Amino acid sequence: MSNFELDILFEDDDIVVVNKPAGLLTHPSWLTPKGTQNLASMLKIHLKGGTVYTVHRLDRATSGVLMVAKNKPAAQQLTQDFTEHNIEKTYLCVVRGFAPIEGVIDYPLKYKHDKKAEPFANPDKPAQDAITHFKRLACVELPISVGKWPCARYSLVQAKPQTGRKHQLRRHFKHILCPIVGDTNYGEGRHNKLFREHLAINRLLLMAASLTFFHPNNKQKMTINAPFSPELIILFNRFSWDEHIILS
């Protein structure tokens, strides 16, 4: 079982912002073995039993900036800001192929019903609006054969979701035929295998790189960046993507 440590990027009387590692649950889940680490429980210990108010979440496989509130007024304000799209979430991801230079993916997504996690939810909800803005930052071509192709191409993409649907970025990039590397649900196994066997990367290459928001109490505009893990620094150096590495 993994032993994750709490990486706090910012903390005051109202909020805590952390750098969530890939593989760590945001909340406890009855679908995982008892005792599985989760961020909410770790923060509760850090706050010496204080209440943790979750105002947004990241998939277990996604790493990066995640913010929680420490009191109800802060939670209410931040929840409102997320609902009204006053908070900007910026992601970085590595996708298959040479992605378009920039664009907007406007593709409604039908609710993904998990029968185990949500046995009483309505599985027939209509598709919801889903919009993602993206920009290609860099490309790389590897001299490794994949399928019928003599080489493998990948892109580093910056993505800013305008909406917050379940697995939105992962499903949107699959829709434009540029699935995120390491995605076991929406990606391509042969490319995931290439990264495992040739680059020692065995994770979803999707990172919540930064969060820009107004502090719920003093209204100061803040941007918090998530430093890269050592494995990502090594990968980006290998691909000559050094200028896009976030260190602090």
PDB file of C-alpha atoms in Angstrom:
ATOM      1  CA  MET A   1       0.000   0.000   0.000  1.00  0.00           C
ATOM      2  CA  SER A   2       1.357   3.441  -0.927  1.00  0.00           C
ATOM      3  CA  ASN A   3       2.456   5.794   1.814  1.00  0.00           C
ATOM      4  CA  PHE A   4       1.703   9.329   0.676  1.00  0.00           C
ATOM      5  CA  GLU A   5       2.888  12.469   2.444  1.00  0.00           C
ATOM      6  CA  LEU A   6       1.023  15.762   2.680  1.00  0.00           C
ATOM      7  CA  ASP A   7       2.549  18.431   0.410  1.00  0.00           C
ATOM      8  CA  ILE A   8       1.073  21.779   1.492  1.00  0.00           C
ATOM      9  CA  LEU A   9       1.501  24.643  -0.984  1.00  0.00           C
ATOM     10  CA  PHE A  10      -0.412  27.294   0.988  1.00  0.00           C
ATOM     11  CA  GLU A  11      -2.324  27.492   4.244  1.00  0.00           C
ATOM     12  CA  ASP A  12      -4.000  30.166   6.348  1.00  0.00           C
ATOM     13  CA  ASP A  13      -7.043  30.368   8.636  1.00  0.00           C
ATOM     14  CA  ASP A  14      -9.491  29.794   5.770  1.00  0.00           C
ATOM     15  CA  ILE A  15      -7.983  27.439   3.206  1.00  0.00           C
ATOM     16  CA  VAL A  16      -5.391  24.746   2.617  1.00  0.00           C
ATOM     17  CA  VAL A  17      -3.958  24.180  -0.856  1.00  0.00           C
ATOM     18  CA  VAL A  18      -2.051  20.955  -1.452  1.00  0.00           C
ATOM     19  CA  ASN A  19      -0.159  19.224  -4.222  1.00  0.00           C
ATOM     20  CA  LYS A  20      -2.029  15.926  -4.536  1.00  0.00           C
ATOM     21  CA  PRO A  21       0.105  13.070  -5.837  1.00  0.00           C
ATOM     22  CA  ALA A  22      -1.187  10.735  -8.526  1.00  0.00           C
ATOM     23  CA  GLY A  23      -2.775   7.661  -6.955  1.00  0.00           C
ATOM     24  CA  LEU A  24      -4.111   9.360  -3.825  1.00  0.00           C
ATOM     25  CA  LEU A  25      -7.889   9.423  -3.322  1.00  0.00           C
ATOM     26  CA  THR A  26      -9.472  12.789  -2.567  1.00  0.00           C
ATOM     27  CA  HIS A  27     -12.094  11.167  -0.295  1.00  0.00           C
ATOM     28  CA  PRO A  28     -12.574   7.821   1.425  1.00  0.00           C
ATOM     29  CA  SER A  29     -14.318   5.299  -0.809  1.00  0.00           C
ATOM     30  CA  TRP A  30     -16.156   2.121   0.110  1.00  0.00           C
ATOM     31  CA  LEU A  31     -14.892   0.695  -3.175  1.00  0.00           C
ATOM     32  CA  THR A  32     -11.309   0.602  -1.868  1.00  0.00           C
ATOM     33  CA  PRO A  33      -9.861  -1.517   0.969  1.00  0.00           C
ATOM     34  CA  LYS A  34     -10.323  -0.211   4.489  1.00  0.00           C
ATOM     35  CA  GLY A  35      -7.392   1.953   5.508  1.00  0.00           C
ATOM     36  CA  THR A  36      -6.608   3.166   1.983  1.00  0.00           C
ATOM     37  CA  GLN A  37      -5.056   6.617   2.276  1.00  0.00           C
ATOM     38  CA  ASN A  38      -7.107   9.609   1.182  1.00  0.00           C
ATOM     39  CA  LEU A  39      -6.440  13.326   1.196  1.00  0.00           C
ATOM     40  CA  ALA A  40      -9.467  14.315   3.291  1.00  0.00           C
ATOM     41  CA  SER A  41      -8.419  12.041   6.156  1.00  0.00           C
ATOM     42  CA  MET A  42      -4.809  13.210   5.955  1.00  0.00           C
ATOM     43  CA  LEU A  43      -5.931  16.839   6.157  1.00  0.00           C
ATOM     44  CA  LYS A  44      -8.212  16.084   9.083  1.00  0.00           C
ATOM     45  CA  ILE A  45      -5.204  14.736  10.979  1.00  0.00           C
ATOM     46  CA  HIS A  46      -3.153  17.771   9.928  1.00  0.00           C
ATOM     47  CA  LEU A  47      -5.899  20.070  11.241  1.00  0.00           C
ATOM     48  CA  LYS A  48      -5.997  18.097  14.499  1.00  0.00           C
ATOM     49  CA  GLY A  49      -9.547  16.923  13.959  1.00  0.00           C
ATOM     50  CA  GLY A  50     -10.812  20.110  12.348  1.00  0.00           C
ATOM     51  CA  THR A  51     -13.485  19.963   9.673  1.00  0.00           C
ATOM     52  CA  VAL A  52     -12.364  19.640   6.065  1.00  0.00           C
ATOM     53  CA  TYR A  53     -14.695  21.250   3.509  1.00  0.00           C
ATOM     54  CA  THR A  54     -14.078  19.908   0.017  1.00  0.00           C
ATOM     55  CA  VAL A  55     -14.888  22.511  -2.652  1.00  0.00           C
ATOM     56  CA  HIS A  56     -13.618  20.586  -5.696  1.00  0.00           C
ATOM     57  CA  ARG A  57     -11.843  17.333  -6.398  1.00  0.00           C
ATOM     58  CA  LEU A  58      -9.325  15.575  -8.598  1.00  0.00           C
ATOM     59  CA  ASP A  59      -9.526  12.039  -9.934  1.00  0.00           C
ATOM     60  CA  ARG A  60      -7.380   9.563  -8.059  1.00  0.00           C
ATOM     61  CA  ALA A  61      -5.047   9.237 -11.049  1.00  0.00           C
ATOM     62  CA  THR A  62      -4.635  13.006 -11.490  1.00  0.00           C
ATOM     63  CA  SER A  63      -1.980  14.958  -9.622  1.00  0.00           C
ATOM     64  CA  GLY A  64      -1.712  18.635  -8.790  1.00  0.00           C
ATOM     65  CA  VAL A  65      -3.284  21.609  -7.065  1.00  0.00           C
ATOM     66  CA  LEU A  66      -6.285  20.911  -4.855  1.00  0.00           C
ATOM     67  CA  MET A  67      -7.878  23.348  -2.404  1.00  0.00           C
ATOM     68  CA  VAL A  68     -10.082  22.716   0.636  1.00  0.00           C
ATOM     69  CA  ALA A  69     -11.759  25.154   3.011  1.00  0.00           C
ATOM     70  CA  LYS A  70     -11.241  25.133   6.774  1.00  0.00           C
ATOM     71  CA  ASN A  71     -14.520  26.782   7.739  1.00  0.00           C
ATOM     72  CA  LYS A  72     -18.089  27.004   6.460  1.00  0.00           C
ATOM     73  CA  PRO A  73     -18.054  30.653   5.230  1.00  0.00           C
ATOM     74  CA  ALA A  74     -14.929  29.995   3.151  1.00  0.00           C
ATOM     75  CA  ALA A  75     -16.452  26.794   1.780  1.00  0.00           C
ATOM     76  CA  GLN A  76     -19.663  28.566   0.773  1.00  0.00           C
ATOM     77  CA  GLN A  77     -17.786  31.363  -0.996  1.00  0.00           C
ATOM     78  CA  LEU A  78     -15.444  29.031  -2.859  1.00  0.00           C
ATOM     79  CA  THR A  79     -18.277  26.714  -3.858  1.00  0.00           C
ATOM     80  CA  GLN A  80     -20.089  29.720  -5.308  1.00  0.00           C
ATOM     81  CA  ASP A  81     -16.942  30.831  -7.132  1.00  0.00           C
ATOM     82  CA  PHE A  82     -16.500  27.388  -8.689  1.00  0.00           C
ATOM     83  CA  THR A  83     -20.179  27.283  -9.677  1.00  0.00           C
ATOM     84  CA  GLU A  84     -19.962  30.727 -11.295  1.00  0.00           C
ATOM     85  CA  HIS A  85     -16.679  29.863 -13.076  1.00  0.00           C
ATOM     86  CA  ASN A  86     -14.719  32.529 -11.202  1.00  0.00           C
ATOM     87  CA  ILE A  87     -11.886  30.096 -10.521  1.00  0.00           C
ATOM     88  CA  GLU A  88      -9.476  29.179 -13.302  1.00  0.00           C
ATOM     89  CA  LYS A  89      -8.076  25.655 -13.398  1.00  0.00           C
ATOM     90  CA  THR A  90      -5.105  25.055 -15.682  1.00  0.00           C
ATOM     91  CA  TYR A  91      -3.975  21.530 -16.500  1.00  0.00           C
ATOM     92  CA  LEU A  92      -1.017  20.056 -18.316  1.00  0.00           C
ATOM     93  CA  CYS A  93      -1.281  16.721 -20.077  1.00  0.00           C
ATOM     94  CA  VAL A  94       0.718  14.564 -22.439  1.00  0.00           C
ATOM     95  CA  VAL A  95      -1.396  13.261 -25.299  1.00  0.00           C
ATOM     96  CA  ARG A  96      -0.883  10.877 -28.189  1.00  0.00           C
ATOM     97  CA  GLY A  97      -0.009  12.420 -31.546  1.00  0.00           C
ATOM     98  CA  PHE A  98       0.677  15.981 -32.620  1.00  0.00           C
ATOM     99  CA  ALA A  99      -2.336  17.778 -31.179  1.00  0.00           C
ATOM    100  CA  PRO A 100      -3.834  20.834 -32.939  1.00  0.00           C
ATOM    101  CA  ILE A 101      -1.967  24.060 -32.082  1.00  0.00           C
ATOM    102  CA  GLU A 102      -4.980  25.333 -30.158  1.00  0.00           C
ATOM    103  CA  GLY A 103      -8.722  25.003 -30.077  1.00  0.00           C
ATOM    104  CA  VAL A 104     -11.954  24.608 -28.172  1.00  0.00           C
ATOM    105  CA  ILE A 105     -13.570  21.229 -27.618  1.00  0.00           C
ATOM    106  CA  ASP A 106     -17.303  21.853 -27.363  1.00  0.00           C
ATOM    107  CA  TYR A 107     -18.677  18.359 -26.958  1.00  0.00           C
ATOM    108  CA  PRO A 108     -21.521  17.494 -24.548  1.00  0.00           C
ATOM    109  CA  LEU A 109     -20.820  14.569 -22.254  1.00  0.00           C
ATOM    110  CA  LYS A 110     -23.329  12.050 -21.033  1.00  0.00           C
ATOM    111  CA  TYR A 111     -23.116  11.354 -17.317  1.00  0.00           C
ATOM    112  CA  LYS A 112     -20.872   8.363 -16.610  1.00  0.00           C
ATOM    113  CA  HIS A 113     -22.890   6.197 -14.247  1.00  0.00           C
ATOM    114  CA  ASP A 114     -20.893   3.943 -11.932  1.00  0.00           C
ATOM    115  CA  LYS A 115     -23.242   1.152 -10.810  1.00  0.00           C
ATOM    116  CA  LYS A 116     -21.013   0.216  -7.877  1.00  0.00           C
ATOM    117  CA  ALA A 117     -20.271   3.704  -6.559  1.00  0.00           C
ATOM    118  CA  GLU A 118     -23.706   5.167  -7.322  1.00  0.00           C
ATOM    119  CA  PRO A 119     -26.241   2.300  -7.260  1.00  0.00           C
ATOM    120  CA  PHE A 120     -29.245   4.620  -6.878  1.00  0.00           C
ATOM    121  CA  ALA A 121     -28.254   7.323  -9.375  1.00  0.00           C
ATOM    122  CA  ASN A 122     -30.205   7.822 -12.585  1.00  0.00           C
ATOM    123  CA  PRO A 123     -28.165   6.243 -15.411  1.00  0.00           C
ATOM    124  CA  ASP A 124     -30.201   7.955 -18.124  1.00  0.00           C
ATOM    125  CA  LYS A 125     -29.331  11.590 -17.496  1.00  0.00           C
ATOM    126  CA  PRO A 126     -29.109  13.639 -20.722  1.00  0.00           C
ATOM    127  CA  ALA A 127     -25.735  14.805 -22.028  1.00  0.00           C
ATOM    128  CA  GLN A 128     -24.439  17.972 -20.372  1.00  0.00           C
ATOM    129  CA  ASP A 129     -22.620  20.874 -21.998  1.00  0.00           C
ATOM    130  CA  ALA A 130     -18.853  20.440 -21.727  1.00  0.00           C
ATOM    131  CA  ILE A 131     -16.266  22.908 -23.021  1.00  0.00           C
ATOM    132  CA  THR A 132     -12.470  22.701 -22.892  1.00  0.00           C
ATOM    133  CA  HIS A 133      -9.993  25.293 -24.178  1.00  0.00           C
ATOM    134  CA  PHE A 134      -6.563  23.942 -25.055  1.00  0.00           C
ATOM    135  CA  LYS A 135      -3.198  24.944 -26.481  1.00  0.00           C
ATOM    136  CA  ARG A 136      -0.309  22.780 -27.631  1.00  0.00           C
ATOM    137  CA  LEU A 137       2.919  23.763 -25.898  1.00  0.00           C
ATOM    138  CA  ALA A 138       5.429  21.276 -27.314  1.00  0.00           C
ATOM    139  CA  CYS A 139       5.844  18.069 -29.319  1.00  0.00           C
ATOM    140  CA  VAL A 140       8.199  15.124 -29.388  1.00  0.00           C
ATOM    141  CA  GLU A 141       8.816  12.257 -31.800  1.00  0.00           C
ATOM    142  CA  LEU A 142      10.321   9.069 -30.388  1.00  0.00           C
ATOM    143  CA  PRO A 143      12.145   6.525 -32.593  1.00  0.00           C
ATOM    144  CA  ILE A 144      10.041   3.702 -31.173  1.00  0.00           C
ATOM    145  CA  SER A 145       7.655   1.699 -33.338  1.00  0.00           C
ATOM    146  CA  VAL A 146       4.015   1.624 -32.237  1.00  0.00           C
ATOM    147  CA  GLY A 147       1.692  -0.585 -34.257  1.00  0.00           C
ATOM    148  CA  LYS A 148       2.173   0.089 -37.977  1.00  0.00           C
ATOM    149  CA  TRP A 149       3.987   3.379 -37.343  1.00  0.00           C
ATOM    150  CA  PRO A 150       7.816   3.536 -37.245  1.00  0.00           C
ATOM    151  CA  CYS A 151       7.833   6.229 -34.575  1.00  0.00           C
ATOM    152  CA  ALA A 152       5.667   7.576 -31.768  1.00  0.00           C
ATOM    153  CA  ARG A 153       4.493  11.182 -31.505  1.00  0.00           C
ATOM    154  CA  TYR A 154       3.285  13.002 -28.412  1.00  0.00           C
ATOM    155  CA  SER A 155       2.276  16.519 -27.431  1.00  0.00           C
ATOM    156  CA  LEU A 156       2.347  18.565 -24.264  1.00  0.00           C
ATOM    157  CA  VAL A 157      -0.986  20.359 -23.988  1.00  0.00           C
ATOM    158  CA  GLN A 158      -2.285  23.069 -21.682  1.00  0.00           C
ATOM    159  CA  ALA A 159      -6.000  22.627 -21.001  1.00  0.00           C
ATOM    160  CA  LYS A 160      -8.488  24.915 -19.292  1.00  0.00           C
ATOM    161  CA  PRO A 161     -11.907  23.336 -18.700  1.00  0.00           C
ATOM    162  CA  GLN A 162     -14.740  25.849 -18.826  1.00  0.00           C
ATOM    163  CA  THR A 163     -17.093  23.273 -17.331  1.00  0.00           C
ATOM    164  CA  GLY A 164     -16.440  20.544 -14.788  1.00  0.00           C
ATOM    165  CA  ARG A 165     -17.906  17.269 -15.991  1.00  0.00           C
ATOM    166  CA  LYS A 166     -16.727  13.894 -14.746  1.00  0.00           C
ATOM    167  CA  HIS A 167     -13.512  12.865 -16.541  1.00  0.00           C
ATOM    168  CA  GLN A 168     -14.047  15.838 -18.870  1.00  0.00           C
ATOM    169  CA  LEU A 169     -10.468  16.310 -20.053  1.00  0.00           C
ATOM    170  CA  ARG A 170      -9.851  12.602 -20.436  1.00  0.00           C
ATOM    171  CA  ARG A 171     -13.019  12.130 -22.491  1.00  0.00           C
ATOM    172  CA  HIS A 172     -12.573  15.310 -24.524  1.00  0.00           C
ATOM    173  CA  PHE A 173      -9.031  14.461 -25.633  1.00  0.00           C
ATOM    174  CA  LYS A 174     -10.157  10.972 -26.555  1.00  0.00           C
ATOM    175  CA  HIS A 175     -12.898  12.615 -28.639  1.00  0.00           C
ATOM    176  CA  ILE A 176     -10.345  14.556 -30.725  1.00  0.00           C
ATOM    177  CA  LEU A 177      -8.254  11.362 -31.128  1.00  0.00           C
ATOM    178  CA  CYS A 178      -5.482  12.596 -28.831  1.00  0.00           C
ATOM    179  CA  PRO A 179      -6.013  10.476 -25.705  1.00  0.00           C
ATOM    180  CA  ILE A 180      -4.007  11.263 -22.592  1.00  0.00           C
ATOM    181  CA  VAL A 181      -1.053   8.958 -22.030  1.00  0.00           C
ATOM    182  CA  GLY A 182      -1.482   6.617 -19.080  1.00  0.00           C
ATOM    183  CA  ASP A 183      -5.276   6.695 -19.178  1.00  0.00           C
ATOM    184  CA  THR A 184      -6.464   3.136 -18.632  1.00  0.00           C
ATOM    185  CA  ASN A 185     -10.125   4.025 -19.280  1.00  0.00           C
ATOM    186  CA  TYR A 186     -10.022   6.381 -22.265  1.00  0.00           C
ATOM    187  CA  GLY A 187      -6.472   6.001 -23.554  1.00  0.00           C
ATOM    188  CA  GLU A 188      -4.606   3.526 -25.751  1.00  0.00           C
ATOM    189  CA  GLY A 189      -2.917   0.541 -24.141  1.00  0.00           C
ATOM    190  CA  ARG A 190      -0.002   0.351 -26.582  1.00  0.00           C
ATOM    191  CA  HIS A 191       1.057   3.931 -25.833  1.00  0.00           C
ATOM    192  CA  ASN A 192       0.634   3.422 -22.098  1.00  0.00           C
ATOM    193  CA  LYS A 193       2.835   0.333 -22.458  1.00  0.00           C
ATOM    194  CA  LEU A 194       5.488   2.305 -24.352  1.00  0.00           C
ATOM    195  CA  PHE A 195       5.737   4.823 -21.516  1.00  0.00           C
ATOM    196  CA  ARG A 196       5.910   2.054 -18.914  1.00  0.00           C
ATOM    197  CA  GLU A 197       8.560  -0.004 -20.675  1.00  0.00           C
ATOM    198  CA  HIS A 198      10.734   2.681 -22.279  1.00  0.00           C
ATOM    199  CA  LEU A 199      10.267   5.710 -20.014  1.00  0.00           C
ATOM    200  CA  ALA A 200       9.434   4.212 -16.595  1.00  0.00           C
ATOM    201  CA  ILE A 201       6.174   6.180 -16.453  1.00  0.00           C
ATOM    202  CA  ASN A 202       3.231   4.240 -15.058  1.00  0.00           C
ATOM    203  CA  ARG A 203       0.633   6.916 -14.322  1.00  0.00           C
ATOM    204  CA  LEU A 204      -1.910   9.173 -15.962  1.00  0.00           C
ATOM    205  CA  LEU A 205      -0.038  12.135 -17.448  1.00  0.00           C
ATOM    206  CA  LEU A 206      -2.607  14.701 -16.388  1.00  0.00           C
ATOM    207  CA  MET A 207      -1.619  17.362 -13.866  1.00  0.00           C
ATOM    208  CA  ALA A 208      -3.634  20.180 -12.303  1.00  0.00           C
ATOM    209  CA  ALA A 209      -0.792  22.635 -12.846  1.00  0.00           C
ATOM    210  CA  SER A 210      -2.282  25.780 -11.313  1.00  0.00           C
ATOM    211  CA  LEU A 211      -5.338  27.246  -9.647  1.00  0.00           C
ATOM    212  CA  THR A 212      -6.205  30.955  -9.850  1.00  0.00           C
ATOM    213  CA  PHE A 213      -8.858  32.232  -7.453  1.00  0.00           C
ATOM    214  CA  PHE A 214      -9.909  35.067  -5.170  1.00  0.00           C
ATOM    215  CA  HIS A 215      -9.271  34.401  -1.505  1.00  0.00           C
ATOM    216  CA  PRO A 216     -12.669  33.756   0.146  1.00  0.00           C
ATOM    217  CA  ASN A 217     -11.961  36.199   2.979  1.00  0.00           C
ATOM    218  CA  ASN A 218      -9.634  39.022   1.898  1.00  0.00           C
ATOM    219  CA  LYS A 219     -10.557  38.768  -1.826  1.00  0.00           C
ATOM    220  CA  GLN A 220      -6.910  38.836  -2.876  1.00  0.00           C
ATOM    221  CA  LYS A 221      -6.290  37.233  -6.273  1.00  0.00           C
ATOM    222  CA  MET A 222      -4.018  34.218  -5.909  1.00  0.00           C
ATOM    223  CA  THR A 223      -2.363  31.723  -8.224  1.00  0.00           C
ATOM    224  CA  ILE A 224      -0.976  28.504  -6.763  1.00  0.00           C
ATOM    225  CA  ASN A 225       1.270  26.278  -8.897  1.00  0.00           C
ATOM    226  CA  ALA A 226       1.981  22.588  -8.341  1.00  0.00           C
ATOM    227  CA  PRO A 227       5.674  21.631  -8.481  1.00  0.00           C
ATOM    228  CA  PHE A 228       6.478  18.624 -10.657  1.00  0.00           C
ATOM    229  CA  SER A 229       7.326  15.243  -9.191  1.00  0.00           C
ATOM    230  CA  PRO A 230      10.864  13.929  -9.883  1.00  0.00           C
ATOM    231  CA  GLU A 231       9.573  11.455 -12.499  1.00  0.00           C
ATOM    232  CA  LEU A 232       7.922  14.266 -14.471  1.00  0.00           C
ATOM    233  CA  ILE A 233      11.044  16.425 -14.304  1.00  0.00           C
ATOM    234  CA  ILE A 234      13.093  13.536 -15.720  1.00  0.00           C
ATOM    235  CA  LEU A 235      10.516  12.950 -18.481  1.00  0.00           C
ATOM    236  CA  PHE A 236      10.305  16.617 -19.488  1.00  0.00           C
ATOM    237  CA  ASN A 237      14.102  16.909 -19.545  1.00  0.00           C
ATOM    238  CA  ARG A 238      14.294  13.846 -21.770  1.00  0.00           C
ATOM    239  CA  PHE A 239      11.766  15.374 -24.173  1.00  0.00           C
ATOM    240  CA  SER A 240      13.554  18.798 -24.105  1.00  0.00           C
ATOM    241  CA  TRP A 241      10.464  20.359 -22.549  1.00  0.00           C
ATOM    242  CA  ASP A 242      12.540  21.973 -19.791  1.00  0.00           C
ATOM    243  CA  GLU A 243      10.929  25.420 -20.119  1.00  0.00           C
ATOM    244  CA  HIS A 244       7.551  23.982 -19.108  1.00  0.00           C
ATOM    245  CA  ILE A 245       8.729  22.364 -15.872  1.00  0.00           C
ATOM    246  CA  ILE A 246       7.077  23.816 -12.759  1.00  0.00           C
ATOM    247  CA  LEU A 247       9.425  23.785  -9.774  1.00  0.00           C
ATOM    248  CA  SER A 248       7.541  26.022  -7.323  1.00  0.00           C
TER     249      SER A 248
END
